mmCIF file of C-alpha atoms and ligand atoms in Angstrom:
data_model
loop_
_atom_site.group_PDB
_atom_site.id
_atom_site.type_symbol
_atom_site.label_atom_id
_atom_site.label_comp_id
_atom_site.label_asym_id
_atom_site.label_seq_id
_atom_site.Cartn_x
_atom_site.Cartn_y
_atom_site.Cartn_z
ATOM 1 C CA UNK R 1 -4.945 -2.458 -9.383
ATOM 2 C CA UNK R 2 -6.538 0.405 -7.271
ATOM 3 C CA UNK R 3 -6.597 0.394 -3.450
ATOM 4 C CA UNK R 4 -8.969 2.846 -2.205
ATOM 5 C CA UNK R 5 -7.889 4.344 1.396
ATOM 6 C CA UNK R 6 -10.741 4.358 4.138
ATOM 7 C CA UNK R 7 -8.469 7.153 6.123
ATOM 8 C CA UNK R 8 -10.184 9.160 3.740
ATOM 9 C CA UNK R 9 -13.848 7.606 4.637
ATOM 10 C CA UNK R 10 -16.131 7.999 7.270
ATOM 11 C CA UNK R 11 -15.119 5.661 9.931
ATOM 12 C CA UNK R 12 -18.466 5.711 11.633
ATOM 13 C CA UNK R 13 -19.613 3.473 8.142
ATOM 14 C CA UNK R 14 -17.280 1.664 7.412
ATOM 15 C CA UNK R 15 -19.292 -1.207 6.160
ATOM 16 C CA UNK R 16 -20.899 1.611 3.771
ATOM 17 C CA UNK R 17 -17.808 3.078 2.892
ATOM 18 C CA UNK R 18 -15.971 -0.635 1.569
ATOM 19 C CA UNK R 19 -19.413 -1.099 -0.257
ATOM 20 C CA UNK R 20 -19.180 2.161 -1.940
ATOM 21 C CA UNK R 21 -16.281 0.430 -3.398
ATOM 22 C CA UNK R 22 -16.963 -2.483 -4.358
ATOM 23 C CA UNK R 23 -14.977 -4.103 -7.534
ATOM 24 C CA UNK R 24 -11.587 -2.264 -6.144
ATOM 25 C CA UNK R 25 -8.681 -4.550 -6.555
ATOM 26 C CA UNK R 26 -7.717 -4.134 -2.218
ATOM 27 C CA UNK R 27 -9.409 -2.108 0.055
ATOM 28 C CA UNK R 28 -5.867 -0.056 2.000
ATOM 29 C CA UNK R 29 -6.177 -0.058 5.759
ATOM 30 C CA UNK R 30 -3.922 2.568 7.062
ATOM 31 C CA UNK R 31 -2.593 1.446 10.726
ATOM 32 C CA UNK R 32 -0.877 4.133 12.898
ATOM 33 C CA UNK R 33 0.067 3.881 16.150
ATOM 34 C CA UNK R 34 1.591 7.569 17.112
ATOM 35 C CA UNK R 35 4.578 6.497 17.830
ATOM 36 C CA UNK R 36 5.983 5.775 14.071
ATOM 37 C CA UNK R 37 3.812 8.396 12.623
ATOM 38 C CA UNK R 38 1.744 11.461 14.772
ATOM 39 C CA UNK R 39 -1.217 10.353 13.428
ATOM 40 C CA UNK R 40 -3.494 7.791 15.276
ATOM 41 C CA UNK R 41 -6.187 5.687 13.362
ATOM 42 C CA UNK R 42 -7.213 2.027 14.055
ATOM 43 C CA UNK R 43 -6.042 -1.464 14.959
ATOM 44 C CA UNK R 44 -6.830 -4.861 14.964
ATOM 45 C CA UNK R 45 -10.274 -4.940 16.413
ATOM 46 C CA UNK R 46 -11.483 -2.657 13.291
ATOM 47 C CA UNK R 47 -9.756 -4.920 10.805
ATOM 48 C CA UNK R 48 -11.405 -8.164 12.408
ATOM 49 C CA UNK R 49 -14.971 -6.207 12.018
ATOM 50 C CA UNK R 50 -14.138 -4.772 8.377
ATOM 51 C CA UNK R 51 -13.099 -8.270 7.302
ATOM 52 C CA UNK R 52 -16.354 -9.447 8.198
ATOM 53 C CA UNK R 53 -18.198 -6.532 6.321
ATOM 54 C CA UNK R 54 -16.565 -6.742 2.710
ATOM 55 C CA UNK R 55 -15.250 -9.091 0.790
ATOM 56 C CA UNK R 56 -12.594 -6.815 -1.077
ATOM 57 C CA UNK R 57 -9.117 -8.201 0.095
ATOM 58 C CA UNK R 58 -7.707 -6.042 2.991
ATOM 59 C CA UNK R 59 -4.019 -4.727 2.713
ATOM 60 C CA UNK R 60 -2.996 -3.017 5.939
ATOM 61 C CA UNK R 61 -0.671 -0.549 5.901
ATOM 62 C CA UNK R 62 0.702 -1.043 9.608
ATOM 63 C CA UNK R 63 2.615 2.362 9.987
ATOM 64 C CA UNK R 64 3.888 1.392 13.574
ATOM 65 C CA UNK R 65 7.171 0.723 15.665
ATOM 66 C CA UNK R 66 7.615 -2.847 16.690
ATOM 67 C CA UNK R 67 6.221 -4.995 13.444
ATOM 68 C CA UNK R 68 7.850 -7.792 14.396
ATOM 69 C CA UNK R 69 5.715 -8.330 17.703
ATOM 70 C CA UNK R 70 2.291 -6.491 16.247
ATOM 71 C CA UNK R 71 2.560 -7.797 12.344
ATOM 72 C CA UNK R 72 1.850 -11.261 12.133
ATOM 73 C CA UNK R 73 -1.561 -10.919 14.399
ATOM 74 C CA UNK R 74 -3.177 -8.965 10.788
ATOM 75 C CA UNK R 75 -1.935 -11.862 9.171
ATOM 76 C CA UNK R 76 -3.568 -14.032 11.072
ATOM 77 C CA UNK R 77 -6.574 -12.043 11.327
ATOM 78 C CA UNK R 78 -7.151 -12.918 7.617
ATOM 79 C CA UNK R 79 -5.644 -9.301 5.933
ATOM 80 C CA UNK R 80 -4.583 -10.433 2.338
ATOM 81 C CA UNK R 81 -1.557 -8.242 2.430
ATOM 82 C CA UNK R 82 -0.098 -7.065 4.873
ATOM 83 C CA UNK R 83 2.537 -4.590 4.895
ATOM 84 C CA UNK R 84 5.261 -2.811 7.483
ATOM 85 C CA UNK R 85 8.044 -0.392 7.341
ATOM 86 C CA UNK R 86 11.315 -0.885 6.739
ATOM 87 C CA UNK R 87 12.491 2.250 8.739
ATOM 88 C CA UNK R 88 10.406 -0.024 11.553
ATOM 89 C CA UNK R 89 12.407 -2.627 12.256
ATOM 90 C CA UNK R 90 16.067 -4.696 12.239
ATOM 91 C CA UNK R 91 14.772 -7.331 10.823
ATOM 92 C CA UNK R 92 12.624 -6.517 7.761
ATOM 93 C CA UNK R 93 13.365 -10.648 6.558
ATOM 94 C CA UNK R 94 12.294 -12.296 9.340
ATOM 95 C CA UNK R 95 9.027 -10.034 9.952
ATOM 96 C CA UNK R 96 8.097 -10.742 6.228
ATOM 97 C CA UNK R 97 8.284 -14.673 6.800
ATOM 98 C CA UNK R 98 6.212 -14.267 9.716
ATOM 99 C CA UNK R 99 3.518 -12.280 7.979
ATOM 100 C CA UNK R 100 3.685 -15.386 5.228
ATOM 101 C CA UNK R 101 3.948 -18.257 7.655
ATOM 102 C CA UNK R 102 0.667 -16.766 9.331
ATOM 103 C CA UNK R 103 -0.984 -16.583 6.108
ATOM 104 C CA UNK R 104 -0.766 -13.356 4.532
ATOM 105 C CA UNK R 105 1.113 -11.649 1.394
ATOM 106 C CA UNK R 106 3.818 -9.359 2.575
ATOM 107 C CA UNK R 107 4.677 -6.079 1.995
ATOM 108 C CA UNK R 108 7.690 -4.018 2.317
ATOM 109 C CA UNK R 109 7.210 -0.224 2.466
ATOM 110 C CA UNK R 110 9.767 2.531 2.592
ATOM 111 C CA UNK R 111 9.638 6.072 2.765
ATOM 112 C CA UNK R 112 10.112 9.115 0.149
ATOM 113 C CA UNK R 113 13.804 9.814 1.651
ATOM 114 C CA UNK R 114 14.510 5.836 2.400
ATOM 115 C CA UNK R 115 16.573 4.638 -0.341
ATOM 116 C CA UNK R 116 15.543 1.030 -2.113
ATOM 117 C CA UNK R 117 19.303 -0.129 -2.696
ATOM 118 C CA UNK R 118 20.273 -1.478 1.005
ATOM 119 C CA UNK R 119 16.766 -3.365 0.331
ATOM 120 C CA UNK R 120 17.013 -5.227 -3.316
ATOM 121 C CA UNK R 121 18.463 -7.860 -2.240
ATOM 122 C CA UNK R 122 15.809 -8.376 0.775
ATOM 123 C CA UNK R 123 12.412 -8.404 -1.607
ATOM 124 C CA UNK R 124 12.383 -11.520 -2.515
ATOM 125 C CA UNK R 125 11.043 -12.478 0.572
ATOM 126 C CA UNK R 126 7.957 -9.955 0.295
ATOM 127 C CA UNK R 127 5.087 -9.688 -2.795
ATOM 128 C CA UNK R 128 4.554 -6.223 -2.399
ATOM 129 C CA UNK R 129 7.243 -3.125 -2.408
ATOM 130 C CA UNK R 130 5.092 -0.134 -1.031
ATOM 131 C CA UNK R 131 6.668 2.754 -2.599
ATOM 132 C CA UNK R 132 5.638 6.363 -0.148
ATOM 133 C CA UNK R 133 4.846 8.857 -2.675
ATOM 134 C CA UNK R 134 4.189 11.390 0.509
ATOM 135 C CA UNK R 135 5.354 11.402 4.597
ATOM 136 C CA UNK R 136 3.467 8.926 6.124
ATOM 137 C CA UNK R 137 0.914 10.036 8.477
ATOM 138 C CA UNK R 138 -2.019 12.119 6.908
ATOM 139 C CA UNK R 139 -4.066 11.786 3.670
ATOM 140 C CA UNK R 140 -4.786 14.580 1.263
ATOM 141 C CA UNK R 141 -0.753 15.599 0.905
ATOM 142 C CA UNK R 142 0.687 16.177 -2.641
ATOM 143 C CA UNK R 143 2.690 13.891 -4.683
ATOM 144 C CA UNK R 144 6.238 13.322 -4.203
ATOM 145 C CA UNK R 145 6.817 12.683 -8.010
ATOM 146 C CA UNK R 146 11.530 11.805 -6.660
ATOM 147 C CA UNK R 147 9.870 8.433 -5.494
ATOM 148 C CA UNK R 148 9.277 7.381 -8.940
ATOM 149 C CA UNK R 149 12.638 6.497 -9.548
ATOM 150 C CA UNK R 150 12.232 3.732 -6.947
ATOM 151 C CA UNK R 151 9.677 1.948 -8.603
ATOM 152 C CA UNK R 152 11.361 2.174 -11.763
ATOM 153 C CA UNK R 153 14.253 0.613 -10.332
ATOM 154 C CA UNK R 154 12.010 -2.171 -8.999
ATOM 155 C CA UNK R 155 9.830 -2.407 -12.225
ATOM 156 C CA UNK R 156 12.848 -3.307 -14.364
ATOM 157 C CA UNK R 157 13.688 -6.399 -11.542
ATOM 158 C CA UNK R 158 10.588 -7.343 -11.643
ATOM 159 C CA UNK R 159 10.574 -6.941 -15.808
ATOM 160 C CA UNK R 160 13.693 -9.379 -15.676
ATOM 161 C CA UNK R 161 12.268 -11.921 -13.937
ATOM 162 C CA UNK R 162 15.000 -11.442 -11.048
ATOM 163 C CA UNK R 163 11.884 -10.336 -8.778
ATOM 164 C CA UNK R 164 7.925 -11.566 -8.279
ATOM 165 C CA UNK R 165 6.760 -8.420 -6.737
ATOM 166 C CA UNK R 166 3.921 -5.954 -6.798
ATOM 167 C CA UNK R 167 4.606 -2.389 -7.142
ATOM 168 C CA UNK R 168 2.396 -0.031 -4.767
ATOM 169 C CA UNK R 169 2.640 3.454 -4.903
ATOM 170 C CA UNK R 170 0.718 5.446 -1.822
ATOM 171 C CA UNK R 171 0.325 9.021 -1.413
ATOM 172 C CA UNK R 172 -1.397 11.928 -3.121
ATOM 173 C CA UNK R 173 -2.600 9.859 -6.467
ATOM 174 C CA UNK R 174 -5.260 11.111 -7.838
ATOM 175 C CA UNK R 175 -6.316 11.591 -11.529
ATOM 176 C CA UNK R 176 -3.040 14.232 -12.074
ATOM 177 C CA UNK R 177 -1.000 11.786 -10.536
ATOM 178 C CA UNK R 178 -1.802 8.299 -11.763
ATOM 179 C CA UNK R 179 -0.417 8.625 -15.051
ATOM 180 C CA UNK R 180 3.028 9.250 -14.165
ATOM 181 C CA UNK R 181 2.737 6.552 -11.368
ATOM 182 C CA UNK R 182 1.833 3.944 -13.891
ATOM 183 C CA UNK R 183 4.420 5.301 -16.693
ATOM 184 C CA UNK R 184 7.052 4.328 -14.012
ATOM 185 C CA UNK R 185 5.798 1.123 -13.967
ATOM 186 C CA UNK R 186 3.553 1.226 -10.409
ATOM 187 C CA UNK R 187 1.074 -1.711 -10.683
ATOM 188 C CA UNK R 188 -1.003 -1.017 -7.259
ATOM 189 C CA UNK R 189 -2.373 2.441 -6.726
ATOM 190 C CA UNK R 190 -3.606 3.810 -3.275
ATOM 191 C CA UNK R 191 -6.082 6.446 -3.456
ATOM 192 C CA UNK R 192 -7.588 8.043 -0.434
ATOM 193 C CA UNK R 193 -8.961 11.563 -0.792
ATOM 194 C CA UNK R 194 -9.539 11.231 -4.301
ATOM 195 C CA UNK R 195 -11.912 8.153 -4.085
ATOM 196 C CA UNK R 196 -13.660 8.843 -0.919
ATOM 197 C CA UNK R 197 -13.728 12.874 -1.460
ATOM 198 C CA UNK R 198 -15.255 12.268 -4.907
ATOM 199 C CA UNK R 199 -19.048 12.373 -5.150
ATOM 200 C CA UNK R 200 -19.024 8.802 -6.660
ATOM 201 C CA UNK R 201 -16.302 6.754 -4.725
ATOM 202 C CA UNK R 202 -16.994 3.766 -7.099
ATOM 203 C CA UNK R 203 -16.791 5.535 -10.422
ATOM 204 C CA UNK R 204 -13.822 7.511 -8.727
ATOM 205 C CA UNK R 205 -11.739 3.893 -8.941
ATOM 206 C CA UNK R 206 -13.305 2.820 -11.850
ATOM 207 C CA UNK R 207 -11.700 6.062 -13.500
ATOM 208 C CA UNK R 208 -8.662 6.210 -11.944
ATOM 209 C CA UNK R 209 -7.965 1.963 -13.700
ATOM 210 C CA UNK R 210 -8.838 3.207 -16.729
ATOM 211 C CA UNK R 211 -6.350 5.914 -16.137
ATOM 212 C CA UNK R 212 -3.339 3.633 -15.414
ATOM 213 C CA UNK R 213 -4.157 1.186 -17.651
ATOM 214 C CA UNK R 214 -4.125 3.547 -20.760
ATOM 215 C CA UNK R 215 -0.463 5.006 -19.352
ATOM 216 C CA UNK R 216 0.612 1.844 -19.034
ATOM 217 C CA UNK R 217 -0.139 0.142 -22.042
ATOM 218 C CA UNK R 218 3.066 0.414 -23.640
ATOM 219 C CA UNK R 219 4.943 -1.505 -20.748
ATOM 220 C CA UNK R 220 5.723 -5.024 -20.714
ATOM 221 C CA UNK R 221 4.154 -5.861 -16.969
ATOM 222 C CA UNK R 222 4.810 -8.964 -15.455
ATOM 223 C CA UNK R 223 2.162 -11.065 -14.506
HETATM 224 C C1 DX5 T 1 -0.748 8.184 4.345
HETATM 225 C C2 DX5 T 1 -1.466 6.884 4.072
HETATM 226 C C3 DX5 T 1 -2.178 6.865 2.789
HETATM 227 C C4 DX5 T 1 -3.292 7.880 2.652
HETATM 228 C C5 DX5 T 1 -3.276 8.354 1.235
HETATM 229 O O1 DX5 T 1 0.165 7.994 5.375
HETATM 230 O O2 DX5 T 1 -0.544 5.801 4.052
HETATM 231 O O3 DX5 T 1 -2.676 5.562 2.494
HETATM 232 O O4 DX5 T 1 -4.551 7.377 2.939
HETATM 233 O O5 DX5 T 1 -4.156 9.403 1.121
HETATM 234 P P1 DX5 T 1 -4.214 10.291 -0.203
HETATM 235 O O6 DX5 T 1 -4.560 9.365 -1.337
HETATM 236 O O7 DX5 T 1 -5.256 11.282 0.103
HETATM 237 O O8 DX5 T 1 -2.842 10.893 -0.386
HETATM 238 ZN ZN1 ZN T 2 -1.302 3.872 3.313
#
């Protein structure tokens, strides 16, 4: 699956920008409040227009203190996944079953330096793992290639049959990246800058899939 980034797009057309798209698995809405990351982007109100102006599924990204109060309303907005950070909050379970009860997949993301292992026994209750492949906050970084071994770890759960999760990696993928990504057994890729910086968004993702599914071949993915 590819998830092409709008931080990357022109937020003045947006509608434009998701159509440029169209056919992508998700369409990743990156949330930040400037408080959890320095960076400052969008919120709720743009998510409630966007969902009106594409039909791709919408998996926010809400890179903000306080999930467990500002979560659930993206949920209930009508986001298709929705995911927070684990460095965000006490109570990763309980946010997770609020994002479902409202409606919405849920995602779990950590970042490059968090480790997964005080977390394994937690993602059950999420359907997405979003793995940081850079420091949250800004688009266009490089690759943090350590991270892998994360989704590797998760991969072989998920392999086993202990887990029913889906394996996002997000941060500097591009077509020098995506190969390793998908080796490690990543299943979702985010791509900002290299989707919407390319002079063909749409043939940008329709590369970058044919990309990870040729790496990829050789693994046994879950469903
Ligand atoms: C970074 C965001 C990413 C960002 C990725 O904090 O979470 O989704 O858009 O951008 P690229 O693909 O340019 O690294
Ligand atoms: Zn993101």
């Amino acid at each position: 699956m590819i998830a092409p980034s709008i931080l990357s797009a022109d937020f003045a057309r947006l509608a434009d920008e998701a159509r440029a798209v169209e056919g992508s698995d998700w369409l990743h809405v990156d949330v930040m409040d400037a408080h959890f990351v320095p960076n400052l982007t969008i919120g709720l109100p743009v998510v409630d227009s966007l969902l009106k102006a594409t039909d791709i599924p919408l998996d926010c990204h809400l890179m903000i203190d306080n999930p467990d109060r500002w979560a659930p309303p993206y949920a209930e907005a009508g986001a298709y996944n929705v995911t927070f950070h684990a460095e965000a909050t006490d109570d990763p379970v309980r946010v997770g079953r609020d994002i479902r009860a409202a409606g919405a997949k849920a995602g779990l993301s950590v970042k490059p330096n968090t480790p997964i292992e005080p977390y394994l026994e937690i993602l059950r209750e999420f359907d997405t793992l979003l793995v940081m492949s850079v420091e949250p906050g800004f688009g266009g970084q490089s690759f943090i290639p350590h991270v892998l071994d994360k989704a590797r770890k998760v991969r072989k759960l998920v392999d086993s049959g202990e887990l029913t999760l889906v394996v996002e990696i997000d941060g500097g993928i591009n077509d020098d990246t995506i190969e390793e990504a998908a080796e490690a057994g990543v299943d979702c890729f985010v791509a900002g800058s290299a989707v919407y910086n390319a002079a063909d968004p749409g043939e940008a993702v329709r590369k970058l899939r044919r990309q990870a599914a040729a790496a990829s071949k050789h693994l046994t993915l879950g469903s």
